[in-house]
Coordinates of C-alpha atoms in Angstrom, one line a residue:
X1061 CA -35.1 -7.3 -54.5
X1062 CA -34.3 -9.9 -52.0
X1063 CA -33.9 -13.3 -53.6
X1064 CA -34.7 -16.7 -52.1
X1065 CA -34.2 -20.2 -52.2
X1066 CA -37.0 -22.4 -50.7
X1067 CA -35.2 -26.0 -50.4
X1068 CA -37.6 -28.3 -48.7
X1069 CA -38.7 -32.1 -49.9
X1070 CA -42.9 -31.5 -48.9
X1071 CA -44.2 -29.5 -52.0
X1072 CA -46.6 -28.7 -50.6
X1073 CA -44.4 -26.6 -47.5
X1074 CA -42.9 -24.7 -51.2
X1075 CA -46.1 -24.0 -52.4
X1076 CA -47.0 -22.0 -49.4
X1077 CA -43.8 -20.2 -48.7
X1078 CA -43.8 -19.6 -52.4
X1079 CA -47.6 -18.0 -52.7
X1080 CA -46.4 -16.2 -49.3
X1081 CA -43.2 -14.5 -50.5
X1082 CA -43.9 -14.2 -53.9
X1083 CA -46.5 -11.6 -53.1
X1084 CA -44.0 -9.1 -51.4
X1085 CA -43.0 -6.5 -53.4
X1086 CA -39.0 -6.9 -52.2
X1087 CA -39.3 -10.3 -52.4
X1088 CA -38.7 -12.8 -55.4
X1089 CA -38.4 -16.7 -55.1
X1090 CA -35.7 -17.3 -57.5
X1091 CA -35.8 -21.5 -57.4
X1092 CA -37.2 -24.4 -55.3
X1093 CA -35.3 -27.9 -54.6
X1094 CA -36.4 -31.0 -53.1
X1095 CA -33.3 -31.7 -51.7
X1096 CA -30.2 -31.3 -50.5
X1097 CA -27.6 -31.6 -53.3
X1098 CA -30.2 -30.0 -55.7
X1099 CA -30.0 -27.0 -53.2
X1100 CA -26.5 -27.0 -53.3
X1101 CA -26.9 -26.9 -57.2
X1102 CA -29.0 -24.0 -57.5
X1103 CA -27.3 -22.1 -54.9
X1104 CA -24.6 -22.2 -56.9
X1105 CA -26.6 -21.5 -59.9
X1106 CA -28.4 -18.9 -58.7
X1107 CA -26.4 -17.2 -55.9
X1108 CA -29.9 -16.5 -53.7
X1109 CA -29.7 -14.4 -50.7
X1110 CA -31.2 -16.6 -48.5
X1111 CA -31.9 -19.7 -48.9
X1112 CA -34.8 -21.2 -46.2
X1113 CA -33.4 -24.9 -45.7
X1114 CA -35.5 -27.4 -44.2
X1115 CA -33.3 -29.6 -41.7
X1116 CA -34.3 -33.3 -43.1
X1117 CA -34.3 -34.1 -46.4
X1118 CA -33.3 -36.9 -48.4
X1119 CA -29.7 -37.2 -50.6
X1120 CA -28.0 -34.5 -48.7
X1121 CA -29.8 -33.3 -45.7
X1122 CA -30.0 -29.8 -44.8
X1123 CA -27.1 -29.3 -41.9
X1124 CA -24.6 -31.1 -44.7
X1125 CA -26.0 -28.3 -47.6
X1126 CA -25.6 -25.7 -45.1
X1127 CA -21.7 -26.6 -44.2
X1128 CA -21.1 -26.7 -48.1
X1129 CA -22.8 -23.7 -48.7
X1130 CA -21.3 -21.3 -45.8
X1131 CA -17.7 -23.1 -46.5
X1132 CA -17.4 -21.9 -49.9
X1133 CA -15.9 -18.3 -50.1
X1134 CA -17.6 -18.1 -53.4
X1135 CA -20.7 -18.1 -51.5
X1136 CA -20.4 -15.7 -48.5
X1137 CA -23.5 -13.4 -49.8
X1138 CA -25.7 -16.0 -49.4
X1139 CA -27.4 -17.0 -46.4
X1140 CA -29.2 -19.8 -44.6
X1141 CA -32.4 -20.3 -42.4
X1142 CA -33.1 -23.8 -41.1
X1143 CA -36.7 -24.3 -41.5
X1144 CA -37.8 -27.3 -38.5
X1145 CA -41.2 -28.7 -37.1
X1146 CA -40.1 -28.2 -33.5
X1147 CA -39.0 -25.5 -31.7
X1148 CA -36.2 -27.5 -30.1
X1149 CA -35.1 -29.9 -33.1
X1150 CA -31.7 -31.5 -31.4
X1151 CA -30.4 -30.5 -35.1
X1152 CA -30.8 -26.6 -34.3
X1153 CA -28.0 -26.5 -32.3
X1154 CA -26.1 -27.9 -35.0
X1155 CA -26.9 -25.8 -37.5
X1156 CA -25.9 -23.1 -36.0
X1157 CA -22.5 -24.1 -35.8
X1158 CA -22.6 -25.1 -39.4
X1159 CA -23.4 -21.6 -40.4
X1160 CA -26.6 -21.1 -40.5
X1161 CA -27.8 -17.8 -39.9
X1162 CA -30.9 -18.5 -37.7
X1163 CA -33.8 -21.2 -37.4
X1164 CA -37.4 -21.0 -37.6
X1165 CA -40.7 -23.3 -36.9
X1166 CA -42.5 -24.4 -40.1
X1167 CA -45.6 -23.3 -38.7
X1168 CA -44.1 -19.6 -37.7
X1169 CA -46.6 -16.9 -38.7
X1170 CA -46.0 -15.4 -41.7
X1171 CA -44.9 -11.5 -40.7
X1172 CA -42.5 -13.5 -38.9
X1173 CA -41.3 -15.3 -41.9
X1174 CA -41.4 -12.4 -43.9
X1175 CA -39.3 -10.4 -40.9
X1176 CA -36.8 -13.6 -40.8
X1177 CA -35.6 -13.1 -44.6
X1178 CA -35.4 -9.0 -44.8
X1179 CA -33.5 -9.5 -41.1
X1180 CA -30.6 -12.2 -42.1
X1181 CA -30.1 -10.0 -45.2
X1182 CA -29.7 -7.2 -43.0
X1183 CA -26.5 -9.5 -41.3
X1184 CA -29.2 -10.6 -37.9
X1185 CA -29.6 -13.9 -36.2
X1186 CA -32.7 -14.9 -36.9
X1187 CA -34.2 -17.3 -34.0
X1188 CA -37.8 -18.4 -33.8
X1189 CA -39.6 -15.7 -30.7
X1190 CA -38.5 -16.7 -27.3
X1191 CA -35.7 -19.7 -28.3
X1192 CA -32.7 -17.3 -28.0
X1193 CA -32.3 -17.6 -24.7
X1194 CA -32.3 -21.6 -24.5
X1195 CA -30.1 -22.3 -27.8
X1196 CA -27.5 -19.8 -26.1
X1197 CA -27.6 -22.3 -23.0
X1198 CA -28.1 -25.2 -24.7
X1199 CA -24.9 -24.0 -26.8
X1200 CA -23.0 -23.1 -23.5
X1201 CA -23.6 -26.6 -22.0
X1202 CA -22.4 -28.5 -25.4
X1203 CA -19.2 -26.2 -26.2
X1204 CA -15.8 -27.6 -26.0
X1205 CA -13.0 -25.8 -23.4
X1206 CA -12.6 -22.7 -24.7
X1207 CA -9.7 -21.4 -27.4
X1208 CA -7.2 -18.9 -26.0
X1209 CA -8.6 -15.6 -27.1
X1210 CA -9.1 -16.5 -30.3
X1211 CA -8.6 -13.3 -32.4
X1212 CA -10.1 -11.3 -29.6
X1213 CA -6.8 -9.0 -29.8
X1214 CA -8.2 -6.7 -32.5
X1215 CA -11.2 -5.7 -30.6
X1216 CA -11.5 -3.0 -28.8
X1217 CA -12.9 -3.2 -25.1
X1218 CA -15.8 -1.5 -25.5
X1219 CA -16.4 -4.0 -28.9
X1220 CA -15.5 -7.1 -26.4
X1221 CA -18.2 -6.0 -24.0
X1222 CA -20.7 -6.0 -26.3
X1223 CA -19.6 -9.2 -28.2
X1224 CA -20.2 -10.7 -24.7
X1225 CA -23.5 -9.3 -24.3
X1226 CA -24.5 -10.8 -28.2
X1227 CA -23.2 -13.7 -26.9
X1228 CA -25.8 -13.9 -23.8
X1229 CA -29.1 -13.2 -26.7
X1230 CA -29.4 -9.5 -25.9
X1231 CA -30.8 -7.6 -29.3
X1232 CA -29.2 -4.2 -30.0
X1233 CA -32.0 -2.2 -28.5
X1234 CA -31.5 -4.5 -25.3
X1235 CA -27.7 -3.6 -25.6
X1236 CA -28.3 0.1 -25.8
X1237 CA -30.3 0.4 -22.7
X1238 CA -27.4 -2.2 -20.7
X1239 CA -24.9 0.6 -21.7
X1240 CA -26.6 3.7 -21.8
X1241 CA -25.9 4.3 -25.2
X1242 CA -27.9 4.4 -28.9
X1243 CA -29.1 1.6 -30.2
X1244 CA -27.5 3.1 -33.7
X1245 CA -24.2 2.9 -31.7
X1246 CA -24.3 -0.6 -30.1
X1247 CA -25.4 -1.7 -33.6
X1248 CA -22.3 -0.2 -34.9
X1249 CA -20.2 -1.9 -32.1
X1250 CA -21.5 -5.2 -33.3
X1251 CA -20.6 -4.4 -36.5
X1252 CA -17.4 -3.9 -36.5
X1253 CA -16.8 -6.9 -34.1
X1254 CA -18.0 -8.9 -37.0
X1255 CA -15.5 -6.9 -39.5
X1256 CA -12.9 -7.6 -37.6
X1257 CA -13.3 -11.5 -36.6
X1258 CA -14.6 -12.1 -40.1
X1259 CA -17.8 -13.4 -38.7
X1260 CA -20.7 -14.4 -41.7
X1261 CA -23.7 -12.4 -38.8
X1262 CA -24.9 -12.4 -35.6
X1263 CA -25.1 -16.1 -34.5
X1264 CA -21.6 -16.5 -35.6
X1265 CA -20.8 -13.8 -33.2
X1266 CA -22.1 -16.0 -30.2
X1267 CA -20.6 -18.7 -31.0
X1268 CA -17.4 -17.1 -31.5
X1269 CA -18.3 -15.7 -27.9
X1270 CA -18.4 -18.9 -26.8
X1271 CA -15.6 -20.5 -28.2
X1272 CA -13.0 -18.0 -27.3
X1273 CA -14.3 -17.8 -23.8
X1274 CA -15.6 -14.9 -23.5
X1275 CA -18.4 -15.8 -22.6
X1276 CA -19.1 -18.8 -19.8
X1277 CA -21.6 -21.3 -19.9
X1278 CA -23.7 -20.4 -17.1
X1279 CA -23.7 -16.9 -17.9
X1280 CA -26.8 -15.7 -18.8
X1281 CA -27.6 -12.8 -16.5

């Protein structure tokens, strides 16, 4: 059973996403907050797997939950999708680098919502349809000079290659075909790359990409 959070100040947002998930069989909602530090309670509380955190809220806001929430080892099961009302909040790059584990739309239809919790529990990036590509740039164009290698030692080359191509948005399927391989395989590439850099999923793997060079802004091809 897949346990959520829903932490998001408009009730009446809850009450649908509550009425929506409740009715899944793998699904339970295991609390609701109407804010920030009340999330942050009940996280702790609770230990959800995935908490759906909507950006602004009052007392704490949602980015500030988020970096409490994936900074505490205590807490590294649990994870975090922003919830926003436009596709290109300036806050979604943000939360990324705080931790979260994907963003969606509020109005998102709901087998996508549904898809968005079973796939961060799974370790994926979950990005609202058609966004990847843009946050990855938008993400190139903001990031500082990159690290020297940062930690990219333990990887193997094949595992560099296709950090680099996570880095650029390509899913695993899109991976598989770029290398000729199965899509089983270039999943279990990605995996261990995460194993092995300690990264929480997916979108931590790009920005890691990003940060340690390995990826260039620009590249996008």
């Amino acid at each position: 059973m897949i346990r959520v959070l829903l932490a998001d100040d408009q009730s009446l947002v809850r009450a649908g996403f509550r009425a929506l998930l409740g009715a899944q069989p793998d699904i339970a909602v295991a609390g609701e907050a109407a804010d920030g530090n009340e999330a942050l309670e009940l996280v702790r509380e609770l230990r959800p797997d995935v908490v759906l955190m909507d950006i602004r809220m009052p007392v704490l806001d949602g980015l500030a939950a988020t970096r409490r929430i994936t900074g505490d080892p205590e807490l590294d099961g649990v994870k975090v999708v922003m919830l926003t009302t436009f596709e290109l909040d300036e806050y979604v790059f943000e939360a990324i680098r705080s931790g979260a584990s994907g963003f969606l739309v509020k109005d998102t239809e709901p087998e996508e919502l549904l898809r968005a919790v079973r796939a961060v529990v799974d370790g994926d990036a979950l990005l609202s349809p058609g966004v990847t590509r843009r946050l990855i740039a938008e993400f190139a164009a903001r990031s500082k000079e990159p690290a020297t290698a940062i930690g990219l030692g333990g990887l193997t080359e094949r595992e560099r290659e296709v950090m680099a191509l996570v880095g650029i948005g390509l899913s695993n399927d899109e991976i598989a075909r770029r290398l000729v391989v199965s899509p089983l395989t270039a999943k279990t590439h990605v995996s261990r790359a995460m194993v092995k850099l300690g990264a929480r999923d997916r979108a931590q793997l790009v920005v890691l990409a990003y940060e340690s060079g390995l990826v260039r802004p620009g590249w996008l091809g």
